Each structure stands twice: as C-alpha cells, then as structure tokens.
Amino acid sequence: MLRYFIWTIGCQMNKAESQQIAGYLDSVGHQSATSFSNADLVILNTCVVRQSAENKVLGTLGLLKGLKNKHPNLQILVTGCLVDSDTQELKRRFPHVDLLFKPGDYHELIARSKRRGVFIEQEASLSTTPSPCAFIPIIQGCDNFCSYCIVPYRRGREVSHPLGEIVCEVEELIRRGIKEVTLLGQNVDSYGHDLPEHPDLADLLNELSSIDDLARIRFLTNHPKDVSLKLIDTLASLNKVCEHLELPVQAGDDDILRDMRRGYTLEQYRELVHTIRRQIPQISLSTDIIVGFPGETEEQFEHSLSLVKEMRFDVIHVAAYSPRPGTIAWREYQDNIPSEVKKERLHKIEELQAAIASEINSQLHGKDVEVLVEGRKKEKWFGRTRSNKLVFFEDDDDWLGQLAKIQIEKTSPWSLGGKVKK
Ligand code: SAM
Ligand code: SF4
C-alpha cells in the first residue's frame, strides 16, 4: 500500500482526471495522503493555460525536487497540459520526475507503471470516487485553435468517448450513489462527430436522461459558434438537464474576436443568447472574457464592458491575456498591453460583474430553490441549485447527497444562504 497525494491546478477537466486517477489508486489498494510530506507517490496534474498557472507548476516541481533529495524513494508523476509531445526535453529539465504522461492517457500510466513495477499491483478499472456529483470527460482535445490558446497543442485533436461507454459509466456511478453528472469537453458541441454513427450531445443527453435515479445532468463548455438549435430544444425539454450554460464570449469587439479566431461575431453571439433565453427564460449563463489581448484599445475594451452590461451574465471568469509560446497570437502579435492596464481592465470587469451578479442573486431572496448537497464547510452544508448557484445552510440532519429545498434568506454576488424548508 502506498500513500498518494494528487496536486491539481486548472480546469474542470483536470479535476475530473485527478478524480479518476484517485479512484484508480483507491481501487488497487492505495490510500490518499494529506500532503506532499506524508506521501510516497505524488501526482502533479498541471495547467499551462496562463503563465501564472505555469509558474505555480514550476514552483511546485522545484519544491518536490528538494523533497526528493531528502526522500529518494518518493515517486513523482506529472500529467496535465505541461506534458507536451517533447517529453525528452521535460525529462531533461526535471530529472527528479519518474513518469510524465499526457492528460487522460491512463493507459500510458498503467502500462509504464507496470513495466517499471512502480506502484500498480493489480488490474482495476479507472473509476471516480463516490460523491453526489461526478465529472465525466466525454470528448478530449480541441480542434479549434483559438489564436491565444495552448490547449489544442497539449491535449491534441478531438476524440469522443463512445456514447454506450459513457452511459455504462454513468450507470455504474449511479449504483455508487452519484446523483449529478457534469459532462466535460473543451467544446462539448463537437461531441460525436468522430464516432461511427455521429451521435451528438443532444443524443447523449436523451440517453442519459432515461437513467433512473440520475437527478441532474450538466455539461460544459459550449462553443458559441457550434451550439445547435437541436441542443437548445433538448435543453428546454429534458427535466434532468440543468438550466445552466457556460458560453465563453472572450471579447466584446468584433475585430478582437476575429484576431482571436473565435469563429463568430458579436451579433451572432447576441442572437444565440436571445434564442436560448427565449426558449429557457430561467437559464443561468456563465462566460469567459480575456482582457488585454494584443492591440486591444481602450474603446475595444469598453465594448467588452458594454457587452457585460447588456448580457447580464450570472458568472464571468475574467483573465488577463497571457502569451503562450507556440500559439498563433504569440507568433503573430506583440503582447503590447502593459500589465498594469490589463490588471485595471480585469478589475473593471470584475467590479461591474459583482454589481450585476448581486442584483441577479438578490432576486432569489425569499424564494425556494432545490439544492443538491455536496458537503460541509465551516459547519454549514453546501451545494448547488440547478442554475449552479452555491448555497449554504445550517441544519442538524445529514443532508449529504440529498436534494434539499432551501428558502433563500441571504444573497451575495458569489453565493446564497438559507434554511431548510421542511
Ligand atoms: N474551451 C473553452 C472555450 O472555448 O472558451 C475554454 C477553455 S480554456 C482552457 C479556459 C479559459 O482560459 C478560456 O475561456 C480563456 O478565457 C482562458 N485562456 C485561454 N488561453 C488564455 C491565454 N493565453 N491568456 C489568458 N486567458 C486564456
Ligand atoms: Fe482553447 Fe478555443 Fe479550444 Fe477553448 S475552443 S480549448 S479556447 S482553442
């Protein structure tokens, strides 16, 4: 038995993959450790989407080098977007790492670990650990090549998981007590185009909806250029599919969107949001915005602010542009917006969004919402509404994994608080 510690940074896909690796290690008899220092095996699941994330990864690798010097038996495995095709170069830079494997490439992990006799002692299937919510990758990679983005270079081209396998995986998770699944992909709208019968995301949602005891289904991320009317109809008609979409717009200016190679105009994005809101008025929308893209003028940034005011998103993930070596934007444009200007723009969007989210959430005051309870934090139960709002409440009963009806008594831009409606 080994004690393992998984360090994860980055998107939901990374979190899902770490969950799967933990499930696998548990199933072959290993135990999770509470920190690097009491682990025999450390797995770093890395992100290099922005320089700030990459810096954290490099810092952690440095820390582990010191730890390995003190404890030479410590095994260090690295996966995630740091691992590109040139693993030789990474091995040269980080000789203290025992194994590098590409994101999602568990076959590599199992095969190589067995060959080296490192830590895998018996066969077991990869699975997620029990919890009321599970993340399930349905499509790996990305074919889009947005000009700023490193993901297609690190995660490769799109590969969909067969529909039947996803259904079996969800059925197995339900047997273990899962109530909610979130289907993951860099672009879930591309799901199935590479499979023999070309099923799409709507087909998958229909299949999953018929599974008894599955209470909720979510999916992310959608690409505005690819969301189909069939998907919107399906979202509107299936009860189990939650009213929440992650629809990253990235910028509020057509010239910037063109340079980002996003494949849609603002008018098309607006039209899409109107269609979705017409059919599903209670939909909650999240988006991503990048500020300080090369050449972004004050006026172009103002267009992003205006879009935020107009669209009234529920949540915005805002990021300062970070040049990523090897991407189109890195090759073709100069990173010419000073970092103080990027920071200032980022704060302006965050401030505006906090005011908007505060107004949107305050409308829930006094209302009843359904919360799937995920756990406890600071003596309170917490979980999410169908619209993905985080809710806290106090109660003496055991609510873990239950659907609770909560009357909202407190709201903020980031979360809600309430009491159980008995
Ligand atoms: N596939 C999704 C999409 O189409 O938007 C998102 C995937 S990406 C890994 C997550 C977010 O990171 C993006 O939405 C974008 O806002 C941000 N991002 C990606 N590359 C970036 C860069 N070079 N600089 C700043 N933010 C970046
Ligand atoms: Fe990156 Fe664009 Fe693919 Fe999203 S769609 S992962 S932003 S290339």
Tab-separated table of C-alpha atoms and ligand atoms in Angstrom:
chain	number	residue	atom	x	y	z
A	1	MET	CA	0.000	0.000	0.000
A	2	LEU	CA	1.280	3.446	-0.919
A	3	ARG	CA	0.114	6.832	0.285
A	4	TYR	CA	-0.556	9.118	-2.667
A	5	PHE	CA	-1.108	12.857	-2.939
A	6	ILE	CA	-2.579	14.460	-6.063
A	7	TRP	CA	-1.909	18.167	-6.634
A	8	THR	CA	-4.282	19.661	-9.206
A	9	ILE	CA	-4.439	23.065	-10.856
A	10	GLY	CA	-6.565	24.253	-13.776
A	11	CYS	CA	-9.905	23.481	-15.355
A	12	GLN	CA	-12.714	21.027	-14.530
A	13	MET	CA	-11.191	18.565	-16.982
A	14	ASN	CA	-8.041	18.387	-14.833
A	15	LYS	CA	-10.152	17.994	-11.697
A	16	ALA	CA	-12.124	15.173	-13.350
A	17	GLU	CA	-8.946	13.430	-14.429
A	18	SER	CA	-7.466	13.716	-10.926
A	19	GLN	CA	-10.701	12.264	-9.535
A	20	GLN	CA	-10.350	9.332	-11.938
A	21	ILE	CA	-6.710	8.740	-11.019
A	22	ALA	CA	-7.616	8.823	-7.300
A	23	GLY	CA	-10.447	6.341	-7.959
A	24	TYR	CA	-7.997	4.053	-9.717
A	25	LEU	CA	-5.362	4.237	-6.971
A	26	ASP	CA	-8.002	3.610	-4.276
A	27	SER	CA	-9.306	0.626	-6.191
A	28	VAL	CA	-5.869	-1.026	-6.249
A	29	GLY	CA	-5.468	-0.566	-2.503
A	30	HIS	CA	-3.535	2.689	-2.092
A	31	GLN	CA	-4.545	5.468	0.290
A	32	SER	CA	-4.675	9.199	-0.095
A	33	ALA	CA	-2.197	11.278	1.938
A	34	THR	CA	-2.934	14.715	3.361
A	35	SER	CA	0.121	16.490	1.937
A	36	PHE	CA	3.299	16.074	-0.119
A	37	SER	CA	5.314	15.422	3.015
A	38	ASN	CA	3.491	12.269	4.097
A	39	ALA	CA	3.103	10.772	0.599
A	40	ASP	CA	5.115	8.001	-1.109
A	41	LEU	CA	3.682	8.899	-4.508
A	42	VAL	CA	2.930	12.399	-5.757
A	43	ILE	CA	0.986	13.194	-8.910
A	44	LEU	CA	1.010	16.736	-10.286
A	45	ASN	CA	-1.900	17.464	-12.616
A	46	THR	CA	-0.698	20.617	-14.329
A	47	CYS	CA	-2.096	23.601	-16.259
A	48	VAL	CA	-0.173	25.967	-18.515
A	49	VAL	CA	-3.114	27.901	-19.999
A	50	ARG	CA	-1.696	31.091	-18.472
A	51	GLN	CA	1.826	31.969	-17.360
A	52	SER	CA	0.614	32.405	-13.750
A	53	ALA	CA	-0.555	28.765	-13.675
A	54	GLU	CA	2.667	27.561	-15.281
A	55	ASN	CA	4.678	29.471	-12.640
A	56	LYS	CA	2.809	27.651	-9.861
A	57	VAL	CA	3.559	24.309	-11.545
A	58	LEU	CA	7.260	25.157	-11.870
A	59	GLY	CA	7.378	26.314	-8.239
A	60	THR	CA	5.806	23.049	-7.081
A	61	LEU	CA	8.219	20.998	-9.191
A	62	GLY	CA	11.083	22.902	-7.523
A	63	LEU	CA	9.671	22.164	-4.089
A	64	LEU	CA	9.390	18.473	-4.946
A	65	LYS	CA	13.000	18.379	-6.090
A	66	GLY	CA	14.041	19.320	-2.545
A	67	LEU	CA	11.667	16.733	-1.072
A	68	LYS	CA	13.012	14.010	-3.358
A	69	ASN	CA	16.575	14.831	-2.307
A	70	LYS	CA	15.551	14.141	1.282
A	71	HIS	CA	13.372	11.113	0.435
A	72	PRO	CA	14.843	9.422	-2.664
A	73	ASN	CA	12.053	6.778	-2.654
A	74	LEU	CA	9.397	9.402	-3.290
A	75	GLN	CA	7.836	8.805	-6.730
A	76	ILE	CA	6.813	11.840	-8.748
A	77	LEU	CA	4.389	11.585	-11.671
A	78	VAL	CA	3.404	14.544	-13.844
A	79	THR	CA	0.398	14.867	-16.155
A	80	GLY	CA	-1.820	17.702	-17.498
A	81	CYS	CA	-1.063	20.380	-20.067
A	82	LEU	CA	2.597	20.802	-19.098
A	83	VAL	CA	3.232	17.456	-20.783
A	84	ASP	CA	3.676	18.101	-24.499
A	85	SER	CA	4.965	15.760	-27.184
A	86	ASP	CA	8.600	16.605	-26.379
A	87	THR	CA	8.796	14.672	-23.115
A	88	GLN	CA	12.584	14.284	-23.588
A	89	GLU	CA	13.022	17.998	-23.010
A	90	LEU	CA	10.810	17.859	-19.892
A	91	LYS	CA	12.805	14.883	-18.596
A	92	ARG	CA	15.980	16.862	-19.091
A	93	ARG	CA	14.586	19.854	-17.223
A	94	PHE	CA	13.027	17.794	-14.423
A	95	PRO	CA	15.184	14.705	-13.878
A	96	HIS	CA	13.557	14.130	-10.465
A	97	VAL	CA	10.230	13.249	-12.175
A	98	ASP	CA	9.701	9.460	-12.505
A	99	LEU	CA	6.944	9.455	-15.111
A	100	LEU	CA	5.368	12.011	-17.468
A	101	PHE	CA	2.067	11.100	-19.104
A	102	LYS	CA	-0.294	13.031	-21.338
A	103	PRO	CA	-3.645	14.231	-19.969
A	104	GLY	CA	-6.208	11.413	-19.945
A	105	ASP	CA	-3.612	8.866	-21.049
A	106	TYR	CA	-4.140	6.381	-18.250
A	107	HIS	CA	-3.086	3.503	-20.478
A	108	GLU	CA	0.338	5.045	-20.543
A	109	LEU	CA	0.180	5.484	-16.777
A	110	ILE	CA	-0.822	1.865	-16.135
A	111	ALA	CA	1.428	0.284	-18.772
A	112	ARG	CA	4.548	2.206	-17.866
A	113	SER	CA	3.984	1.857	-14.172
A	114	LYS	CA	3.632	-1.900	-14.575
A	115	ARG	CA	6.759	-2.122	-16.700
A	116	ARG	CA	8.720	-0.321	-14.062
A	117	GLY	CA	6.945	-2.207	-11.292
A	118	VAL	CA	6.431	1.134	-9.674
A	119	PHE	CA	3.163	1.077	-7.836
A	120	ILE	CA	0.440	-0.764	-9.698
A	121	GLU	CA	-0.071	-4.104	-8.026
A	122	GLN	CA	-3.207	-5.411	-9.660
A	123	GLU	CA	-5.603	-4.686	-12.512
A	124	ALA	CA	-8.540	-2.451	-11.732
A	125	SER	CA	-10.781	-0.254	-13.777
A	126	LEU	CA	-10.466	3.508	-13.689
A	127	SER	CA	-13.379	4.995	-11.860
A	128	THR	CA	-14.317	8.058	-9.879
A	129	THR	CA	-14.598	8.122	-6.108
A	130	PRO	CA	-18.093	8.168	-4.593
A	131	SER	CA	-19.613	11.656	-4.146
A	132	PRO	CA	-23.019	13.037	-5.144
A	133	CYS	CA	-21.504	14.825	-8.153
A	134	ALA	CA	-19.188	13.385	-10.786
A	135	PHE	CA	-17.337	14.938	-13.719
A	136	ILE	CA	-17.167	12.828	-16.852
A	137	PRO	CA	-14.958	13.719	-19.812
A	138	ILE	CA	-16.938	12.971	-22.992
A	139	ILE	CA	-14.565	14.474	-25.551
A	140	GLN	CA	-10.825	15.006	-25.249
A	141	GLY	CA	-8.771	17.620	-27.078
A	142	CYS	CA	-9.826	20.548	-29.220
A	143	ASP	CA	-9.793	21.253	-32.961
A	144	ASN	CA	-10.434	24.975	-32.728
A	145	PHE	CA	-7.070	26.708	-32.422
A	146	CYS	CA	-8.272	29.986	-30.942
A	147	SER	CA	-5.222	32.158	-31.527
A	148	TYR	CA	-4.335	32.654	-27.840
A	149	CYS	CA	-4.874	29.093	-26.625
A	150	ILE	CA	-2.313	26.368	-25.872
A	151	VAL	CA	-4.887	23.613	-25.238
A	152	PRO	CA	-5.020	22.060	-28.762
A	153	TYR	CA	-1.218	21.790	-28.756
A	154	ARG	CA	-1.149	19.999	-25.415
A	155	ARG	CA	-4.357	17.970	-25.443
A	156	GLY	CA	-4.330	17.112	-29.140
A	157	ARG	CA	-7.222	16.741	-31.610
A	158	GLU	CA	-10.800	15.937	-30.605
A	159	VAL	CA	-11.549	12.347	-29.627
A	160	SER	CA	-15.061	11.493	-28.405
A	161	HIS	CA	-15.777	8.679	-25.973
A	162	PRO	CA	-18.319	6.199	-27.369
A	163	LEU	CA	-21.868	7.000	-26.264
A	164	GLY	CA	-22.505	3.475	-24.938
A	165	GLU	CA	-19.395	3.629	-22.746
A	166	ILE	CA	-20.454	6.960	-21.236
A	167	VAL	CA	-23.929	5.572	-20.474
A	168	CYS	CA	-22.365	2.495	-18.777
A	169	GLU	CA	-20.025	4.707	-16.770
A	170	VAL	CA	-22.913	6.867	-15.572
A	171	GLU	CA	-24.992	3.774	-14.673
A	172	GLU	CA	-22.070	2.466	-12.628
A	173	LEU	CA	-21.705	5.820	-10.867
A	174	ILE	CA	-25.429	5.837	-10.050
A	175	ARG	CA	-25.022	2.428	-8.408
A	176	ARG	CA	-22.397	4.046	-6.177
A	177	GLY	CA	-24.701	6.879	-5.141
A	178	ILE	CA	-23.953	9.630	-7.661
A	179	LYS	CA	-26.902	11.965	-8.274
A	180	GLU	CA	-25.472	14.516	-10.691
A	181	VAL	CA	-23.087	14.242	-13.639
A	182	THR	CA	-21.269	17.035	-15.453
A	183	LEU	CA	-20.185	16.098	-18.964
A	184	LEU	CA	-16.874	17.704	-19.870
A	185	GLY	CA	-15.117	18.771	-23.030
A	186	GLN	CA	-13.238	21.801	-24.311
A	187	ASN	CA	-16.086	22.014	-26.800
A	188	VAL	CA	-18.948	19.666	-25.904
A	189	ASP	CA	-20.802	20.793	-29.045
A	190	SER	CA	-18.256	18.828	-31.086
A	191	TYR	CA	-19.198	15.622	-29.291
A	192	GLY	CA	-19.632	12.611	-31.555
A	193	HIS	CA	-18.552	13.940	-34.965
A	194	ASP	CA	-15.688	11.425	-34.976
A	195	LEU	CA	-17.799	8.428	-33.839
A	196	PRO	CA	-19.226	5.867	-36.308
A	197	GLU	CA	-22.935	6.828	-36.018
A	198	HIS	CA	-22.186	10.529	-35.400
A	199	PRO	CA	-24.289	10.908	-32.246
A	200	ASP	CA	-24.334	14.456	-30.896
A	201	LEU	CA	-24.563	15.981	-27.433
A	202	ALA	CA	-28.376	16.146	-27.627
A	203	ASP	CA	-28.496	12.385	-28.356
A	204	LEU	CA	-26.231	11.716	-25.395
A	205	LEU	CA	-28.391	13.887	-23.098
A	206	ASN	CA	-31.504	11.997	-24.227
A	207	GLU	CA	-29.881	8.645	-23.444
A	208	LEU	CA	-28.619	9.760	-20.041
A	209	SER	CA	-31.980	11.293	-19.124
A	210	SER	CA	-33.628	7.908	-19.203
A	211	ILE	CA	-31.351	6.547	-16.447
A	212	ASP	CA	-33.418	6.112	-13.273
A	213	ASP	CA	-32.028	7.736	-10.116
A	214	LEU	CA	-29.885	10.216	-12.042
A	215	ALA	CA	-31.259	13.521	-10.767
A	216	ARG	CA	-29.288	16.127	-12.694
A	217	ILE	CA	-27.155	16.476	-15.801
A	218	ARG	CA	-24.842	19.373	-16.641
A	219	PHE	CA	-22.307	19.881	-19.391
A	220	LEU	CA	-19.516	22.308	-20.238
A	221	THR	CA	-18.010	24.061	-22.175
A	222	ASN	CA	-20.125	25.100	-25.159
A	223	HIS	CA	-18.645	26.945	-28.116
A	224	PRO	CA	-20.869	29.824	-29.312
A	225	LYS	CA	-20.160	29.002	-32.968
A	226	ASP	CA	-21.360	25.406	-32.557
A	227	VAL	CA	-24.427	25.439	-30.251
A	228	SER	CA	-27.239	23.869	-32.297
A	229	LEU	CA	-30.977	24.556	-32.216
A	230	LYS	CA	-31.411	20.832	-31.545
A	231	LEU	CA	-29.328	21.195	-28.374
A	232	ILE	CA	-31.355	24.209	-27.212
A	233	ASP	CA	-34.614	22.283	-27.802
A	234	THR	CA	-33.206	19.323	-25.871
A	235	LEU	CA	-32.089	21.534	-23.012
A	236	ALA	CA	-35.567	23.071	-22.887
A	237	SER	CA	-37.374	19.738	-22.977
A	238	LEU	CA	-35.383	17.432	-20.675
A	239	ASN	CA	-36.198	17.871	-16.981
A	240	LYS	CA	-32.963	16.384	-15.708
A	241	VAL	CA	-30.753	18.767	-17.688
A	242	CYS	CA	-29.979	21.795	-15.503
A	243	GLU	CA	-30.691	25.346	-16.666
A	244	HIS	CA	-27.104	26.466	-16.863
A	245	LEU	CA	-24.712	27.071	-19.761
A	246	GLU	CA	-21.042	28.015	-19.922
A	247	LEU	CA	-20.836	30.053	-23.110
A	248	PRO	CA	-17.470	31.831	-23.309
A	249	VAL	CA	-17.644	35.008	-25.380
A	250	GLN	CA	-13.969	36.026	-24.747
A	251	ALA	CA	-14.344	39.630	-26.058
A	252	GLY	CA	-16.982	42.253	-26.812
A	253	ASP	CA	-15.410	43.543	-30.006
A	254	ASP	CA	-15.642	42.022	-33.486
A	255	ASP	CA	-12.074	42.872	-34.511
A	256	ILE	CA	-10.681	41.255	-31.365
A	257	LEU	CA	-12.920	38.211	-31.853
A	258	ARG	CA	-11.593	37.905	-35.403
A	259	ASP	CA	-7.977	38.118	-34.202
A	260	MET	CA	-8.778	35.557	-31.520
A	261	ARG	CA	-10.121	33.295	-34.312
A	262	ARG	CA	-13.262	32.548	-32.369
A	263	GLY	CA	-15.405	31.992	-35.459
A	264	TYR	CA	-18.428	34.182	-34.561
A	265	THR	CA	-19.379	37.843	-34.486
A	266	LEU	CA	-20.964	39.674	-31.591
A	267	GLU	CA	-24.245	39.805	-33.459
A	268	GLN	CA	-24.228	36.022	-33.794
A	269	TYR	CA	-23.420	35.642	-30.090
A	270	ARG	CA	-26.270	38.027	-29.141
A	271	GLU	CA	-28.679	36.174	-31.407
A	272	LEU	CA	-27.693	32.848	-29.832
A	273	VAL	CA	-28.217	34.181	-26.293
A	274	HIS	CA	-31.610	35.624	-27.265
A	275	THR	CA	-32.698	32.300	-28.756
A	276	ILE	CA	-31.588	30.428	-25.620
A	277	ARG	CA	-33.288	32.911	-23.274
A	278	ARG	CA	-36.478	32.887	-25.333
A	279	GLN	CA	-36.743	29.108	-25.010
A	280	ILE	CA	-35.359	28.753	-21.477
A	281	PRO	CA	-36.131	32.009	-19.628
A	282	GLN	CA	-34.706	30.704	-16.324
A	283	ILE	CA	-31.312	29.800	-17.888
A	284	SER	CA	-28.235	30.966	-15.999
A	285	LEU	CA	-25.287	31.918	-18.186
A	286	SER	CA	-21.586	31.941	-17.389
A	287	THR	CA	-18.939	33.320	-19.689
A	288	ASP	CA	-15.176	33.814	-20.007
A	289	ILE	CA	-13.572	37.114	-21.027
A	290	ILE	CA	-9.933	37.852	-21.834
A	291	VAL	CA	-8.744	41.443	-21.321
A	292	GLY	CA	-5.581	42.975	-22.786
A	293	PHE	CA	-5.449	40.835	-25.919
A	294	PRO	CA	-2.688	42.228	-28.216
A	295	GLY	CA	-3.713	45.589	-29.629
A	296	GLU	CA	-6.905	45.888	-27.518
A	297	THR	CA	-7.649	49.641	-27.460
A	298	GLU	CA	-9.491	51.436	-24.683
A	299	GLU	CA	-12.503	51.635	-26.997
A	300	GLN	CA	-12.407	47.913	-27.758
A	301	PHE	CA	-12.197	47.164	-24.038
A	302	GLU	CA	-15.223	49.468	-23.495
A	303	HIS	CA	-17.085	47.207	-25.928
A	304	SER	CA	-16.429	44.264	-23.604
A	305	LEU	CA	-17.765	46.311	-20.673
A	306	SER	CA	-20.884	47.242	-22.673
A	307	LEU	CA	-21.461	43.600	-23.568
A	308	VAL	CA	-21.238	42.626	-19.884
A	309	LYS	CA	-23.858	45.289	-19.041
A	310	GLU	CA	-26.092	44.187	-21.891
A	311	MET	CA	-25.904	40.424	-21.370
A	312	ARG	CA	-26.158	40.330	-17.580
A	313	PHE	CA	-24.291	37.052	-17.176
A	314	ASP	CA	-24.642	35.168	-13.887
A	315	VAL	CA	-20.889	34.488	-13.656
A	316	ILE	CA	-17.831	35.762	-15.536
A	317	HIS	CA	-14.359	34.209	-15.427
A	318	VAL	CA	-12.094	37.045	-16.476
A	319	ALA	CA	-8.423	36.595	-17.355
A	320	ALA	CA	-5.603	38.892	-18.436
A	321	TYR	CA	-4.118	37.830	-21.770
A	322	SER	CA	-1.003	35.717	-21.287
A	323	PRO	CA	1.143	34.952	-24.354
A	324	ARG	CA	1.632	31.195	-24.751
A	325	PRO	CA	4.670	30.122	-26.752
A	326	GLY	CA	3.722	28.243	-29.903
A	327	THR	CA	0.220	29.726	-30.273
A	328	ILE	CA	-0.858	31.812	-33.277
A	329	ALA	CA	-1.243	35.008	-31.215
A	330	TRP	CA	2.236	34.517	-29.737
A	331	ARG	CA	3.688	34.162	-33.243
A	332	GLU	CA	1.743	36.954	-34.925
A	333	TYR	CA	1.042	39.666	-32.341
A	334	GLN	CA	3.070	41.594	-29.865
A	335	ASP	CA	1.921	41.383	-26.259
A	336	ASN	CA	1.706	45.186	-26.193
A	337	ILE	CA	-0.804	45.940	-23.420
A	338	PRO	CA	1.119	46.816	-20.222
A	339	SER	CA	0.357	44.523	-17.304
A	340	GLU	CA	-0.981	47.406	-15.153
A	341	VAL	CA	-3.504	48.204	-17.898
A	342	LYS	CA	-4.511	44.537	-18.115
A	343	LYS	CA	-4.979	44.450	-14.318
A	344	GLU	CA	-7.032	47.632	-14.368
A	345	ARG	CA	-9.297	46.258	-17.122
A	346	LEU	CA	-9.674	42.971	-15.298
A	347	HIS	CA	-10.750	44.761	-12.118
A	348	LYS	CA	-13.231	46.920	-14.028
A	349	ILE	CA	-14.955	43.843	-15.427
A	350	GLU	CA	-14.911	42.106	-12.042
A	351	GLU	CA	-16.385	45.157	-10.300
A	352	LEU	CA	-19.138	45.586	-12.862
A	353	GLN	CA	-19.928	41.885	-12.758
A	354	ALA	CA	-20.068	41.840	-8.946
A	355	ALA	CA	-22.773	44.531	-9.088
A	356	ILE	CA	-24.733	42.650	-11.776
A	357	ALA	CA	-24.456	39.261	-10.011
A	358	SER	CA	-25.507	40.924	-6.765
A	359	GLU	CA	-28.689	42.220	-8.436
A	360	ILE	CA	-29.437	38.907	-10.161
A	361	ASN	CA	-28.935	36.897	-6.972
A	362	SER	CA	-30.938	39.310	-4.802
A	363	GLN	CA	-33.986	38.392	-6.878
A	364	LEU	CA	-33.803	34.954	-5.273
A	365	HIS	CA	-34.376	36.393	-1.794
A	366	GLY	CA	-37.360	34.659	-0.187
A	367	LYS	CA	-37.606	32.093	-2.984
A	368	ASP	CA	-37.335	28.291	-2.606
A	369	VAL	CA	-34.536	26.550	-4.508
A	370	GLU	CA	-33.553	22.908	-4.905
A	371	VAL	CA	-30.002	22.215	-3.705
A	372	LEU	CA	-28.012	19.027	-4.230
A	373	VAL	CA	-25.896	18.868	-1.075
A	374	GLU	CA	-22.210	18.214	-1.809
A	375	GLY	CA	-20.611	18.502	1.625
A	376	ARG	CA	-19.843	20.656	4.654
A	377	LYS	CA	-17.691	23.762	5.010
A	378	LYS	CA	-17.273	25.786	8.202
A	379	GLU	CA	-20.081	23.886	9.976
A	380	LYS	CA	-22.531	24.531	7.153
A	381	TRP	CA	-23.948	22.319	4.440
A	382	PHE	CA	-23.296	23.495	0.893
A	383	GLY	CA	-24.487	22.551	-2.551
A	384	ARG	CA	-25.691	23.973	-5.847
A	385	THR	CA	-29.008	24.942	-7.336
A	386	ARG	CA	-29.972	23.717	-10.785
A	387	SER	CA	-28.753	27.097	-12.053
A	388	ASN	CA	-25.334	26.386	-10.481
A	389	LYS	CA	-25.600	28.888	-7.611
A	390	LEU	CA	-23.675	27.958	-4.495
A	391	VAL	CA	-25.952	27.738	-1.415
A	392	PHE	CA	-25.015	27.369	2.271
A	393	PHE	CA	-27.382	26.354	5.070
A	394	GLU	CA	-27.246	25.093	8.646
A	395	ASP	CA	-29.144	22.015	9.759
A	396	ASP	CA	-28.570	19.132	12.192
A	397	ASP	CA	-29.780	16.412	9.811
A	398	ASP	CA	-27.424	14.557	7.464
A	399	TRP	CA	-28.034	16.117	4.037
A	400	LEU	CA	-25.013	14.755	2.165
A	401	GLY	CA	-26.067	13.665	-1.324
A	402	GLN	CA	-29.694	14.720	-0.727
A	403	LEU	CA	-31.816	17.191	-2.647
A	404	ALA	CA	-32.844	19.858	-0.131
A	405	LYS	CA	-35.488	22.533	-0.562
A	406	ILE	CA	-33.946	25.737	0.724
A	407	GLN	CA	-35.613	29.080	1.330
A	408	ILE	CA	-33.145	31.827	0.451
A	409	GLU	CA	-32.569	34.381	3.220
A	410	LYS	CA	-29.197	35.872	2.262
A	411	THR	CA	-27.663	36.705	-1.111
A	412	SER	CA	-24.288	37.969	-2.328
A	413	PRO	CA	-22.680	38.128	-5.799
A	414	TRP	CA	-20.969	34.765	-5.156
A	415	SER	CA	-23.280	32.657	-3.012
A	416	LEU	CA	-26.643	32.328	-1.298
A	417	GLY	CA	-27.669	31.356	2.224
A	418	GLY	CA	-30.928	29.971	3.547
A	419	LYS	CA	-32.811	27.491	5.688
A	420	VAL	CA	-34.322	24.094	5.021
A	421	LYS	CA	-37.977	24.277	4.056
A	422	LYS	CA	-39.435	21.334	5.941
B	1	SAM	N1	-12.819	25.698	-24.433
B	1	SAM	C1	-13.238	26.809	-23.711
B	1	SAM	C2	-13.543	27.975	-24.668
B	1	SAM	O1	-13.793	27.808	-25.798
B	1	SAM	O2	-13.553	29.083	-24.186
B	1	SAM	C3	-12.287	27.238	-22.620
B	1	SAM	C4	-11.015	26.525	-22.421
B	1	SAM	S1	-9.677	27.492	-21.875
B	1	SAM	C5	-8.636	26.277	-21.309
B	1	SAM	C6	-10.288	28.260	-20.424
B	1	SAM	C7	-10.213	29.764	-20.453
B	1	SAM	O3	-8.890	30.183	-20.284
B	1	SAM	C8	-10.631	30.385	-21.758
B	1	SAM	O4	-12.009	30.529	-21.842
B	1	SAM	C9	-9.922	31.709	-21.773
B	1	SAM	O5	-10.741	32.729	-21.271
B	1	SAM	C10	-8.732	31.462	-20.861
B	1	SAM	N2	-7.490	31.469	-21.639
B	1	SAM	C11	-7.060	30.558	-22.520
B	1	SAM	N3	-5.874	30.916	-23.034
B	1	SAM	C12	-5.548	32.103	-22.461
B	1	SAM	C13	-4.448	32.985	-22.573
B	1	SAM	N4	-3.443	32.746	-23.413
B	1	SAM	N5	-4.441	34.099	-21.826
B	1	SAM	C14	-5.460	34.368	-20.978
B	1	SAM	N6	-6.525	33.570	-20.828
B	1	SAM	C15	-6.573	32.447	-21.552
B	2	SF4	FE1	-8.830	26.773	-26.401
B	2	SF4	FE2	-10.545	27.747	-28.197
B	2	SF4	FE3	-10.277	25.107	-27.891
B	2	SF4	FE4	-11.459	26.556	-25.971
B	2	SF4	S1	-12.199	26.277	-28.071
B	2	SF4	S2	-9.878	24.973	-25.702
B	2	SF4	S3	-10.300	28.453	-26.046
B	2	SF4	S4	-8.741	26.509	-28.637
